[in-house]
Short mmCIF file of C-alpha atoms in Angstrom, two decimals:
data_model
loop_
_atom_site.label_atom_id
_atom_site.label_comp_id
_atom_site.label_asym_id
_atom_site.label_seq_id
_atom_site.Cartn_x
_atom_site.Cartn_y
_atom_site.Cartn_z
CA UNK A 1 0.00 0.00 0.00
CA UNK A 2 2.83 2.52 0.63
CA UNK A 3 4.13 1.83 -2.87
CA UNK A 4 0.69 2.42 -4.34
CA UNK A 5 0.39 5.77 -2.53
CA UNK A 6 3.84 6.82 -3.74
CA UNK A 7 2.83 6.10 -7.34
CA UNK A 8 -0.46 8.01 -7.06
CA UNK A 9 1.23 10.99 -5.37
CA UNK A 10 3.84 11.13 -8.14
CA UNK A 11 1.08 11.38 -10.76
CA UNK A 12 -1.58 13.38 -8.89
CA UNK A 13 0.35 15.28 -6.22
CA UNK A 14 -1.71 18.47 -6.51
CA UNK A 15 -5.12 16.76 -6.24
CA UNK A 16 -6.92 16.77 -2.89
CA UNK A 17 -6.63 13.36 -1.27
CA UNK A 18 -8.54 14.00 1.98
CA UNK A 19 -11.06 16.60 3.07
CA UNK A 20 -12.91 15.95 6.31
CA UNK A 21 -14.37 19.46 6.58
CA UNK A 22 -11.83 20.38 9.27
CA UNK A 23 -8.61 19.85 7.35
CA UNK A 24 -7.59 18.86 3.83
CA UNK A 25 -4.44 17.41 2.30
CA UNK A 26 -3.24 17.04 -1.27
CA UNK A 27 -1.63 13.78 -2.33
CA UNK A 28 1.81 15.36 -2.06
CA UNK A 29 1.03 16.55 1.48
CA UNK A 30 -0.47 13.19 2.42
CA UNK A 31 2.62 11.34 1.25
CA UNK A 32 4.82 13.67 3.30
CA UNK A 33 2.64 13.27 6.42
CA UNK A 34 2.54 9.47 6.07
CA UNK A 35 6.31 9.40 5.72
CA UNK A 36 6.79 11.59 8.80
CA UNK A 37 4.47 9.46 10.92
CA UNK A 38 6.14 6.32 9.65
CA UNK A 39 9.61 7.66 10.45
CA UNK A 40 8.53 8.67 13.96
CA UNK A 41 6.97 5.24 14.56
CA UNK A 42 10.19 3.45 13.62
CA UNK A 43 11.51 4.72 16.96
CA UNK A 44 8.52 3.21 18.79
CA UNK A 45 7.72 -0.09 17.06
CA UNK A 46 9.58 -2.92 15.36
CA UNK A 47 8.88 -4.27 11.89
CA UNK A 48 5.64 -6.28 12.00
CA UNK A 49 4.46 -4.85 15.33
CA UNK A 50 0.80 -3.95 15.64
CA UNK A 51 -0.57 -0.45 16.25
CA UNK A 52 -4.21 0.28 17.21
CA UNK A 53 -6.30 3.23 16.02
CA UNK A 54 -9.34 4.08 18.17
CA UNK A 55 -10.86 7.16 16.60
CA UNK A 56 -13.61 8.30 14.22
CA UNK A 57 -13.06 8.90 10.51
CA UNK A 58 -10.77 11.88 9.93
CA UNK A 59 -7.74 13.09 8.02
CA UNK A 60 -5.59 12.21 11.04
CA UNK A 61 -6.93 8.62 11.08
CA UNK A 62 -5.91 8.23 7.44
CA UNK A 63 -2.44 9.65 8.04
CA UNK A 64 -1.95 7.51 11.14
CA UNK A 65 -2.89 4.30 9.34
CA UNK A 66 -0.62 5.05 6.40
CA UNK A 67 2.19 6.01 8.78
CA UNK A 68 1.85 2.63 10.49
CA UNK A 69 2.19 0.90 7.11
CA UNK A 70 5.18 3.08 6.16
CA UNK A 71 6.85 1.95 9.40
CA UNK A 72 6.46 -1.68 8.34
CA UNK A 73 3.91 -2.25 11.10
CA UNK A 74 0.32 -3.54 11.07
CA UNK A 75 -2.86 -1.50 11.55
CA UNK A 76 -5.44 -2.70 14.09
CA UNK A 77 -8.61 -0.61 13.63
CA UNK A 78 -10.83 -0.42 16.74
CA UNK A 79 -14.53 0.41 16.68
CA UNK A 80 -15.32 3.72 18.41
CA UNK A 81 -18.56 2.25 19.77
CA UNK A 82 -16.59 -0.19 21.89
CA UNK A 83 -16.40 0.39 25.60
CA UNK A 84 -12.98 0.83 27.20
CA UNK A 85 -13.14 -2.82 28.28
CA UNK A 86 -13.90 -4.03 24.75
CA UNK A 87 -11.15 -1.84 23.31
CA UNK A 88 -8.72 -3.06 25.93
CA UNK A 89 -9.55 -6.69 25.16
CA UNK A 90 -8.77 -6.27 21.46
CA UNK A 91 -5.68 -4.11 21.93
CA UNK A 92 -4.37 -6.49 24.55
CA UNK A 93 -5.05 -9.66 22.56
CA UNK A 94 -3.47 -8.08 19.47
CA UNK A 95 -0.35 -7.18 21.45
CA UNK A 96 -0.39 -3.60 20.16
CA UNK A 97 2.67 -1.47 20.95
CA UNK A 98 1.08 1.96 20.37
CA UNK A 99 -2.50 3.28 20.40
CA UNK A 100 -3.73 6.27 18.44
CA UNK A 101 -6.85 7.57 20.23
CA UNK A 102 -9.23 10.49 19.77
CA UNK A 103 -9.40 13.14 22.47
CA UNK A 104 -13.12 13.99 22.41
CA UNK A 105 -15.79 12.04 20.53
CA UNK A 106 -19.54 11.90 21.21
CA UNK A 107 -19.12 12.96 24.81
CA UNK A 108 -16.28 10.55 25.53
CA UNK A 109 -12.56 11.15 25.99
CA UNK A 110 -11.00 8.12 24.35
CA UNK A 111 -7.45 9.06 25.36
CA UNK A 112 -8.51 8.95 29.02
CA UNK A 113 -10.32 5.66 28.50
CA UNK A 114 -7.17 4.07 27.09
CA UNK A 115 -5.26 5.13 30.17
CA UNK A 116 -7.98 4.01 32.57
CA UNK A 117 -8.13 0.58 30.91
CA UNK A 118 -4.74 -0.29 32.36
CA UNK A 119 -2.94 -0.58 29.03
CA UNK A 120 0.74 0.23 29.40
CA UNK A 121 1.85 1.61 26.05
CA UNK A 122 2.41 4.95 24.33
CA UNK A 123 -0.75 6.81 23.31
CA UNK A 124 -0.92 9.36 20.49
CA UNK A 125 -3.83 11.82 20.71
CA UNK A 126 -5.88 12.61 17.60
CA UNK A 127 -8.27 15.46 16.98
CA UNK A 128 -8.69 18.69 18.92
CA UNK A 129 -7.50 18.31 22.49
CA UNK A 130 -5.33 19.80 25.15
CA UNK A 131 -1.66 18.92 25.04
CA UNK A 132 -0.73 17.14 28.25
CA UNK A 133 1.39 14.35 29.61
CA UNK A 134 -1.25 11.70 29.05
CA UNK A 135 -0.21 11.24 25.44
CA UNK A 136 2.01 12.33 22.59
CA UNK A 137 0.34 15.08 20.59
CA UNK A 138 -0.26 14.73 16.87
CA UNK A 139 1.85 17.80 16.13
CA UNK A 140 4.76 16.51 18.23
CA UNK A 141 4.67 13.17 16.41
CA UNK A 142 4.73 14.90 13.04
CA UNK A 143 7.62 17.09 14.16
CA UNK A 144 9.57 14.04 15.36
CA UNK A 145 9.26 12.30 12.01
CA UNK A 146 12.43 12.63 9.99
CA UNK A 147 13.27 10.38 7.09
CA UNK A 148 16.42 8.40 7.64
CA UNK A 149 18.05 5.04 7.09
CA UNK A 150 15.72 3.21 9.51
CA UNK A 151 12.55 4.40 7.77
CA UNK A 152 14.04 3.60 4.36
CA UNK A 153 14.99 0.09 5.46
CA UNK A 154 11.46 -0.54 6.76
CA UNK A 155 9.93 0.40 3.41
CA UNK A 156 12.48 -1.63 1.46
CA UNK A 157 11.75 -4.66 3.62
CA UNK A 158 7.98 -4.62 2.99
CA UNK A 159 6.62 -7.35 0.71
CA UNK A 160 3.14 -7.99 -0.74
CA UNK A 161 2.69 -11.02 1.52
CA UNK A 162 3.21 -9.04 4.74
CA UNK A 163 0.22 -8.42 7.00
CA UNK A 164 -1.11 -4.89 6.58
CA UNK A 165 -4.17 -5.08 8.87
CA UNK A 166 -5.54 -7.20 11.66
CA UNK A 167 -9.22 -6.52 11.14
CA UNK A 168 -11.44 -7.67 13.97
CA UNK A 169 -14.85 -9.02 13.10
CA UNK A 170 -17.79 -7.05 14.39
CA UNK A 171 -18.50 -9.50 17.19
CA UNK A 172 -22.25 -9.68 16.39
CA UNK A 173 -22.00 -13.51 16.42
CA UNK A 174 -19.49 -13.93 19.24
CA UNK A 175 -16.16 -12.64 20.54
CA UNK A 176 -14.36 -10.62 17.84
CA UNK A 177 -11.62 -12.48 15.99
CA UNK A 178 -8.69 -10.75 14.27
CA UNK A 179 -8.51 -11.53 10.56
CA UNK A 180 -4.97 -11.05 9.25
CA UNK A 181 -5.05 -9.34 5.83
CA UNK A 182 -2.12 -9.04 3.43
CA UNK A 183 -0.89 -5.94 1.56
CA UNK A 184 -1.31 -7.74 -1.79
CA UNK A 185 -4.92 -8.70 -1.08
CA UNK A 186 -5.83 -5.21 0.10
CA UNK A 187 -4.33 -3.57 -2.99
CA UNK A 188 -5.70 -6.06 -5.51
CA UNK A 189 -9.30 -6.29 -4.26
CA UNK A 190 -9.40 -2.51 -3.88
CA UNK A 191 -8.18 -2.05 -7.46
CA UNK A 192 -10.80 -4.44 -8.83
CA UNK A 193 -13.61 -2.75 -6.88
CA UNK A 194 -12.49 0.67 -8.10
CA UNK A 195 -12.30 -0.49 -11.72
CA UNK A 196 -15.81 -1.95 -11.65
CA UNK A 197 -17.44 1.20 -10.22
CA UNK A 198 -15.22 3.53 -12.26
CA UNK A 199 -13.63 5.34 -9.30
CA UNK A 200 -10.77 7.62 -10.33
CA UNK A 201 -9.14 11.06 -10.11
CA UNK A 202 -11.71 13.83 -9.83
CA UNK A 203 -14.22 11.73 -7.91
CA UNK A 204 -15.36 12.87 -4.47
CA UNK A 205 -16.30 9.99 -2.20
CA UNK A 206 -18.02 10.63 1.17
CA UNK A 207 -16.80 7.75 3.36
CA UNK A 208 -19.64 7.10 5.79
CA UNK A 209 -18.70 3.61 6.95
CA UNK A 210 -16.35 3.78 9.95
CA UNK A 211 -12.66 3.42 9.12
CA UNK A 212 -12.64 0.78 11.86
CA UNK A 213 -14.73 -1.36 9.49
CA UNK A 214 -13.26 -2.88 6.33
CA UNK A 215 -15.94 -1.15 4.27
CA UNK A 216 -14.73 2.21 5.57
CA UNK A 217 -10.95 2.03 5.52
CA UNK A 218 -10.52 -0.34 2.56
CA UNK A 219 -13.46 0.03 0.18
CA UNK A 220 -13.68 3.69 1.18
CA UNK A 221 -10.42 5.33 2.24
CA UNK A 222 -7.88 3.08 0.53
CA UNK A 223 -9.98 2.86 -2.63
CA UNK A 224 -9.66 6.63 -2.99
CA UNK A 225 -5.97 6.72 -2.14
CA UNK A 226 -5.17 3.93 -4.58
CA UNK A 227 -6.61 5.75 -7.60
CA UNK A 228 -6.31 9.47 -6.87
CA UNK A 229 -9.89 10.25 -5.82
CA UNK A 230 -10.83 12.56 -2.93
CA UNK A 231 -11.99 10.87 0.27
CA UNK A 232 -14.44 12.91 2.36
CA UNK A 233 -14.47 11.23 5.80
CA UNK A 234 -17.62 11.46 7.94
CA UNK A 235 -17.07 10.97 11.67
CA UNK A 236 -20.70 9.83 12.01
CA UNK A 237 -23.61 9.42 9.62
CA UNK A 238 -25.08 12.90 9.28
CA UNK A 239 -27.86 12.60 6.72
CA UNK A 240 -28.39 16.37 6.45
CA UNK A 241 -24.67 16.98 5.84
CA UNK A 242 -24.53 14.17 3.28
CA UNK A 243 -27.62 15.46 1.51
CA UNK A 244 -26.11 18.96 1.46
CA UNK A 245 -22.89 17.58 0.01
CA UNK A 246 -24.87 15.84 -2.73
CA UNK A 247 -26.90 18.96 -3.49
CA UNK A 248 -23.67 20.97 -3.78
CA UNK A 249 -22.23 18.48 -6.27
CA UNK A 250 -19.63 17.30 -3.76
CA UNK A 251 -20.37 13.57 -3.94
CA UNK A 252 -19.88 11.52 -7.09
CA UNK A 253 -19.67 8.09 -5.41
CA UNK A 254 -21.83 6.74 -2.58
CA UNK A 255 -21.30 3.51 -0.69
CA UNK A 256 -23.11 2.12 2.34
CA UNK A 257 -25.66 -0.38 3.67
CA UNK A 258 -29.35 -0.22 2.68
CA UNK A 259 -30.13 1.61 5.94
CA UNK A 260 -28.00 4.57 4.82
CA UNK A 261 -29.79 4.86 1.50
CA UNK A 262 -33.19 4.53 3.16
CA UNK A 263 -32.35 7.46 5.43
CA UNK A 264 -30.99 9.53 2.54
CA UNK A 265 -34.01 8.80 0.34
CA UNK A 266 -36.29 9.82 3.18
CA UNK A 267 -34.42 13.14 3.35
CA UNK A 268 -34.94 13.84 -0.36
CA UNK A 269 -38.54 12.69 -0.57
CA UNK A 270 -41.28 15.26 -0.43
CA UNK A 271 -44.06 14.48 2.05
CA UNK A 272 -46.19 12.04 0.08
CA UNK A 273 -49.81 12.92 -0.60
CA UNK A 274 -52.35 12.33 -3.33
CA UNK A 275 -51.32 15.51 -5.11
CA UNK A 276 -47.62 15.80 -4.29
CA UNK A 277 -44.86 13.96 -6.19
CA UNK A 278 -43.16 11.38 -4.00
CA UNK A 279 -39.63 12.31 -4.97
CA UNK A 280 -37.50 15.41 -5.35
CA UNK A 281 -34.15 14.37 -6.80
CA UNK A 282 -31.00 16.50 -6.63
CA UNK A 283 -30.37 18.70 -9.67
CA UNK A 284 -28.88 16.93 -12.68
CA UNK A 285 -25.47 18.54 -12.16
CA UNK A 286 -25.31 17.43 -8.53
CA UNK A 287 -26.39 13.82 -8.83
CA UNK A 288 -23.97 11.10 -7.70
CA UNK A 289 -22.81 8.92 -10.58
CA UNK A 290 -22.48 5.67 -8.63
CA UNK A 291 -24.10 4.05 -5.59
CA UNK A 292 -22.86 0.79 -4.06
CA UNK A 293 -24.70 -1.24 -1.45
CA UNK A 294 -25.01 -4.85 -0.35
CA UNK A 295 -26.60 -7.34 1.98
CA UNK A 296 -29.03 -10.19 1.71
CA UNK A 297 -32.07 -7.90 1.69
CA UNK A 298 -31.92 -5.27 -1.04
CA UNK A 299 -35.45 -4.64 -2.22
CA UNK A 300 -36.06 -3.75 -5.89
CA UNK A 301 -37.97 -0.73 -4.63
CA UNK A 302 -34.80 0.53 -2.90
CA UNK A 303 -32.76 0.21 -6.09
CA UNK A 304 -35.46 2.08 -8.00
CA UNK A 305 -35.55 4.80 -5.34
CA UNK A 306 -31.76 5.23 -5.51
CA UNK A 307 -32.11 5.81 -9.25
CA UNK A 308 -35.31 7.88 -9.22
CA UNK A 309 -35.03 9.82 -5.96
CA UNK A 310 -31.25 10.33 -5.80
CA UNK A 311 -30.77 10.43 -9.57
CA UNK A 312 -27.90 7.92 -9.52
CA UNK A 313 -26.81 6.60 -12.90
CA UNK A 314 -25.35 3.24 -11.83
CA UNK A 315 -26.31 1.18 -8.77
CA UNK A 316 -24.16 -1.77 -7.73
CA UNK A 317 -24.71 -4.47 -5.16
CA UNK A 318 -21.78 -6.43 -3.78
CA UNK A 319 -20.96 -9.25 -1.40
CA UNK A 320 -17.87 -9.57 0.75
CA UNK A 321 -16.50 -10.46 4.15
CA UNK A 322 -13.74 -9.25 6.41
CA UNK A 323 -12.04 -12.63 6.07
CA UNK A 324 -11.98 -12.31 2.26
CA UNK A 325 -10.40 -8.82 2.44
CA UNK A 326 -13.75 -7.35 1.50
CA UNK A 327 -15.45 -7.65 -1.85
CA UNK A 328 -15.97 -11.07 -3.47
CA UNK A 329 -18.74 -10.46 -6.01
CA UNK A 330 -20.29 -7.38 -7.67
CA UNK A 331 -22.92 -6.57 -10.23
CA UNK A 332 -21.94 -4.80 -13.46
CA UNK A 333 -22.85 -1.31 -14.75
CA UNK A 334 -24.96 -2.89 -17.50
CA UNK A 335 -27.09 -5.06 -15.19
CA UNK A 336 -30.84 -4.50 -15.01
CA UNK A 337 -32.57 -3.36 -11.81
CA UNK A 338 -33.79 -6.89 -11.10
CA UNK A 339 -30.24 -8.28 -11.28
CA UNK A 340 -28.89 -5.53 -9.03
CA UNK A 341 -31.67 -6.02 -6.47
CA UNK A 342 -31.94 -9.79 -6.50
CA UNK A 343 -28.28 -10.81 -6.81
CA UNK A 344 -24.84 -9.84 -5.53
CA UNK A 345 -23.28 -10.12 -8.96
CA UNK A 346 -20.40 -12.22 -10.22
CA UNK A 347 -16.97 -12.94 -8.71
CA UNK A 348 -14.46 -10.15 -9.25
CA UNK A 349 -11.15 -11.06 -10.97
CA UNK A 350 -8.92 -13.08 -8.67
CA UNK A 351 -11.79 -14.44 -6.56
CA UNK A 352 -13.46 -17.86 -6.85
CA UNK A 353 -16.90 -18.58 -5.39
CA UNK A 354 -18.50 -22.00 -4.98
CA UNK A 355 -21.68 -23.36 -3.43
CA UNK A 356 -21.22 -26.57 -1.42
CA UNK A 357 -23.39 -28.98 0.54
CA UNK A 358 -23.05 -29.96 4.20
CA UNK A 359 -20.17 -32.31 3.36
CA UNK A 360 -18.29 -29.73 1.31
CA UNK A 361 -19.21 -31.17 -2.05
CA UNK A 362 -20.24 -28.95 -5.00
CA UNK A 363 -23.94 -28.55 -5.79
CA UNK A 364 -25.56 -27.87 -9.19
CA UNK A 365 -26.47 -24.38 -10.39
CA UNK A 366 -29.64 -23.14 -8.76
CA UNK A 367 -29.24 -25.27 -5.64
CA UNK A 368 -28.78 -23.63 -2.24
CA UNK A 369 -25.79 -24.36 -0.08
CA UNK A 370 -22.96 -22.75 1.85
CA UNK A 371 -20.93 -20.10 0.01
CA UNK A 372 -17.18 -20.76 0.04
CA UNK A 373 -14.59 -18.33 -1.31
CA UNK A 374 -11.10 -18.89 -2.68
CA UNK A 375 -8.36 -16.71 -4.13
CA UNK A 376 -5.67 -14.26 -3.07
CA UNK A 377 -8.06 -12.29 -0.88
CA UNK A 378 -8.60 -15.07 1.66
CA UNK A 379 -7.12 -14.00 4.98
CA UNK A 380 -3.85 -15.39 6.28
CA UNK A 381 -5.81 -16.63 9.31
CA UNK A 382 -7.12 -15.40 12.64
CA UNK A 383 -4.46 -13.89 14.90
CA UNK A 384 -3.29 -16.38 17.55
CA UNK A 385 -6.31 -18.63 16.94
CA UNK A 386 -5.28 -21.72 14.96
CA UNK A 387 -8.46 -23.63 15.84
CA UNK A 388 -10.77 -20.92 14.51
CA UNK A 389 -8.53 -20.55 11.45
CA UNK A 390 -8.69 -24.27 10.69
CA UNK A 391 -12.47 -24.16 11.01
CA UNK A 392 -12.81 -21.10 8.77
CA UNK A 393 -10.30 -21.93 6.01
CA UNK A 394 -10.23 -25.48 4.65
CA UNK A 395 -7.89 -26.40 1.79
CA UNK A 396 -7.62 -22.71 0.95
CA UNK A 397 -11.39 -22.14 0.83
CA UNK A 398 -13.03 -19.70 3.23
CA UNK A 399 -16.15 -21.18 4.84
CA UNK A 400 -18.35 -18.08 4.93
CA UNK A 401 -21.27 -19.49 6.90
CA UNK A 402 -23.54 -17.74 4.39
CA UNK A 403 -26.23 -19.53 2.39
CA UNK A 404 -26.75 -18.82 -1.29
CA UNK A 405 -26.97 -20.15 -4.83
CA UNK A 406 -25.59 -19.31 -8.26
CA UNK A 407 -27.86 -19.02 -11.29
CA UNK A 408 -27.30 -19.73 -14.97
CA UNK A 409 -26.25 -16.09 -15.34
CA UNK A 410 -23.30 -16.68 -13.01
CA UNK A 411 -24.69 -14.29 -10.39
CA UNK A 412 -24.62 -15.10 -6.69
CA UNK A 413 -27.86 -14.91 -4.73
CA UNK A 414 -27.47 -14.49 -0.98
CA UNK A 415 -30.19 -16.31 0.90
CA UNK A 416 -29.02 -15.67 4.45
CA UNK A 417 -26.39 -16.30 7.07
CA UNK A 418 -26.54 -19.86 8.31
CA UNK A 419 -26.57 -18.53 11.88
CA UNK A 420 -29.70 -16.46 11.10
CA UNK A 421 -31.57 -19.42 9.61
CA UNK A 422 -34.91 -20.09 11.36
CA UNK A 423 -35.87 -23.78 11.38
CA UNK A 424 -39.65 -23.93 11.70
CA UNK A 425 -40.76 -27.45 12.50
CA UNK A 426 -37.91 -28.84 10.42
CA UNK A 427 -38.44 -26.41 7.51
CA UNK A 428 -35.88 -23.70 6.68
CA UNK A 429 -37.15 -20.11 6.77
CA UNK A 430 -34.62 -17.51 5.64
CA UNK A 431 -35.03 -14.08 7.30
CA UNK A 432 -33.65 -12.28 4.24
CA UNK A 433 -36.41 -13.71 2.04
CA UNK A 434 -39.09 -12.62 4.51
CA UNK A 435 -37.51 -9.17 4.88
CA UNK A 436 -37.48 -8.73 1.12
CA UNK A 437 -41.22 -9.40 0.98
CA UNK A 438 -41.94 -6.96 3.82
CA UNK A 439 -39.89 -4.25 2.13
CA UNK A 440 -42.18 -4.46 -0.90
CA UNK A 441 -45.10 -3.22 1.22
CA UNK A 442 -45.66 0.47 0.32
CA UNK A 443 -45.89 1.55 3.96
CA UNK A 444 -42.74 -0.27 5.15
CA UNK A 445 -39.46 1.65 5.43
CA UNK A 446 -37.28 -0.99 7.13
CA UNK A 447 -37.74 -4.58 8.26
CA UNK A 448 -35.73 -7.17 10.18
CA UNK A 449 -36.71 -10.77 10.89
CA UNK A 450 -35.38 -13.05 13.63
CA UNK A 451 -36.24 -16.45 15.05
CA UNK A 452 -37.65 -16.90 18.54
CA UNK A 453 -38.28 -20.13 20.53
CA UNK A 454 -41.61 -21.88 20.07
CA UNK A 455 -42.89 -24.82 22.16
CA UNK A 456 -44.50 -26.62 19.23
CA UNK A 457 -42.27 -25.81 16.24
CA UNK A 458 -38.92 -25.23 17.92
CA UNK A 459 -38.66 -21.66 16.62
CA UNK A 460 -40.70 -19.28 14.50
CA UNK A 461 -39.97 -16.00 12.69
CA UNK A 462 -41.03 -12.63 14.08
CA UNK A 463 -40.62 -9.26 12.35
CA UNK A 464 -39.57 -5.79 13.48
CA UNK A 465 -40.95 -3.17 11.14
CA UNK A 466 -40.33 0.57 10.73
CA UNK A 467 -43.06 2.45 8.85
CA UNK A 468 -42.33 5.15 6.29
CA UNK A 469 -42.22 8.70 7.66
CA UNK A 470 -45.71 10.07 8.20
CA UNK A 471 -47.33 6.67 7.61
CA UNK A 472 -48.85 4.10 9.93
CA UNK A 473 -49.39 0.38 9.60
CA UNK A 474 -50.99 -2.42 11.60
CA UNK A 475 -49.83 -5.95 12.17
CA UNK A 476 -53.01 -7.31 10.60
CA UNK A 477 -52.19 -5.52 7.36
CA UNK A 478 -48.71 -7.00 7.31
CA UNK A 479 -50.09 -10.47 8.02
CA UNK A 480 -52.52 -10.20 5.12
CA UNK A 481 -49.75 -8.88 2.84
CA UNK A 482 -47.39 -11.74 3.74
CA UNK A 483 -50.10 -14.41 3.54
CA UNK A 484 -50.36 -13.81 -0.21
CA UNK A 485 -46.62 -13.98 -0.76
CA UNK A 486 -45.12 -16.43 1.74
CA UNK A 487 -45.75 -20.02 2.73
CA UNK A 488 -47.34 -20.41 6.14
CA UNK A 489 -44.17 -21.60 7.89
CA UNK A 490 -42.26 -18.52 6.62
CA UNK A 491 -44.79 -15.95 7.80
CA UNK A 492 -43.87 -13.97 10.93
CA UNK A 493 -45.92 -14.97 13.96
CA UNK A 494 -45.67 -11.47 15.44
CA UNK A 495 -44.98 -7.98 14.12
CA UNK A 496 -43.28 -5.38 16.28
CA UNK A 497 -43.79 -1.81 15.06
CA UNK A 498 -40.72 0.19 16.13
CA UNK A 499 -39.44 3.72 15.41
CA UNK A 500 -36.04 2.43 14.25
CA UNK A 501 -33.81 -0.64 14.16
CA UNK A 502 -30.65 -1.02 16.27
CA UNK A 503 -27.56 -0.96 14.06
CA UNK A 504 -23.82 -1.22 14.61
CA UNK A 505 -21.27 1.35 13.44
CA UNK A 506 -21.24 -0.19 9.97
CA UNK A 507 -25.01 0.16 9.61
CA UNK A 508 -25.78 -3.55 10.03
CA UNK A 509 -28.87 -4.46 12.03
CA UNK A 510 -28.02 -5.89 15.45
CA UNK A 511 -30.22 -8.97 15.47
CA UNK A 512 -28.93 -10.04 18.87
CA UNK A 513 -30.53 -6.87 20.28
CA UNK A 514 -33.77 -7.69 18.50
CA UNK A 515 -33.82 -11.20 19.96
CA UNK A 516 -33.52 -9.68 23.42
CA UNK A 517 -36.20 -7.10 22.64
CA UNK A 518 -38.57 -9.77 21.30
CA UNK A 519 -38.84 -11.20 24.80
CA UNK A 520 -40.08 -7.94 26.31
CA UNK A 521 -41.63 -5.79 23.55
CA UNK A 522 -45.36 -5.69 22.85
CA UNK A 523 -46.33 -6.88 19.37
CA UNK A 524 -48.20 -4.54 17.06
CA UNK A 525 -51.91 -4.20 17.61
CA UNK A 526 -53.84 -6.65 15.50
CA UNK A 527 -50.88 -8.93 14.86
#
């Protein structure tokens, strides 16, 4: 990755690389800052050591991560939503030698929380904050960075097979595990993603996904820095700011989960009525060119809204995992709306995707099974966890735990995560399928389906539903709607009408929270 940045800076040095609204850097300035941070870190860490970054998206986060790579070290991104205990667990298990931490963020002082966690290691403060003895200031670190023989040797020693990131899984299905990702895989999968969506110099890309998530720092930040585009980091999802950026023509590429687009579409929609148009798209000159999303439940209506309400020219859906260094499959610019909504596209160059049965054998086209992934992007393994690694990667194939099938068109259809599967009296009900049906209801804005225990059938599906702004809906209406579209065993037994769905920092619905809520919430009237 340092070599890629050097090449881009040589060609596009005067272009703006980063602009977070507080500070901006050209590619030439970014390369200098990364080199300074890297040189300073060579006095603090050895080659291959791990360095944590616990901070929101910002120019400093980007410089810090690149500086770590320039020092021949490994980046360990840490989710800002984590408590001090959760952060300390990951930083401790990763054996990090230095922590970059934000001073003030959402009412918390992360620098203080690092210190109070009992971690004994140098801390570098990011963002506005008072200079004190608790940490090394950002300005002092930059001033200490001087290129020299040590920094040069670190760069010369780097190879494509070295570990660039230890990316911890979100932990929504258990204790987070650290996937070890290689420089070569990060650069290659990023290049393929960028080529498919057409990202390049002159593009402005608001990066909404947290840099602590692979979708933020790799598909967002590093995608920009690898091709000469401008990354516009968002510390948090601010729909009004994002909409303003779009209206001002400052966003040519959008990427995020369906929940982000639903919020953005709601912002651009006029209040629906019998006489008022339902959509007010940005002006033609301000419309984003590309929108990328993904997930098992992408309703055709959402894809149409992205085109009609936001005025986007090309919408892509994609499928990927942390353990595969991100993207595995993507749709193409020429695909129809149905293909974009109902599939996750075809494998990108360098990635192989298969569908296998319970014994690991291949299944015919059109038959559901577990999705397994091969190729250069497969992680090197989980850090210090050989048992989990052996379970996840077998004969070079990543066992995703996701259920899907491949059609005659070569496109992958995601059915669901195997862990989310609801077995109703011995029959498989896939939450994603049920969610897709609910999202077709004209009054439904968001939907999430989980399984809950049932004395007779073992477990049954229940649905959490968010109505469109200004609309109302009853459980009886949803039951009638689903009864015409779903087999009896797939239909939710209860409908919970809620104002919003709990999501993690990457915008994914926290189904564990919904399972807990299902035990105490009151179902919708008439359900």
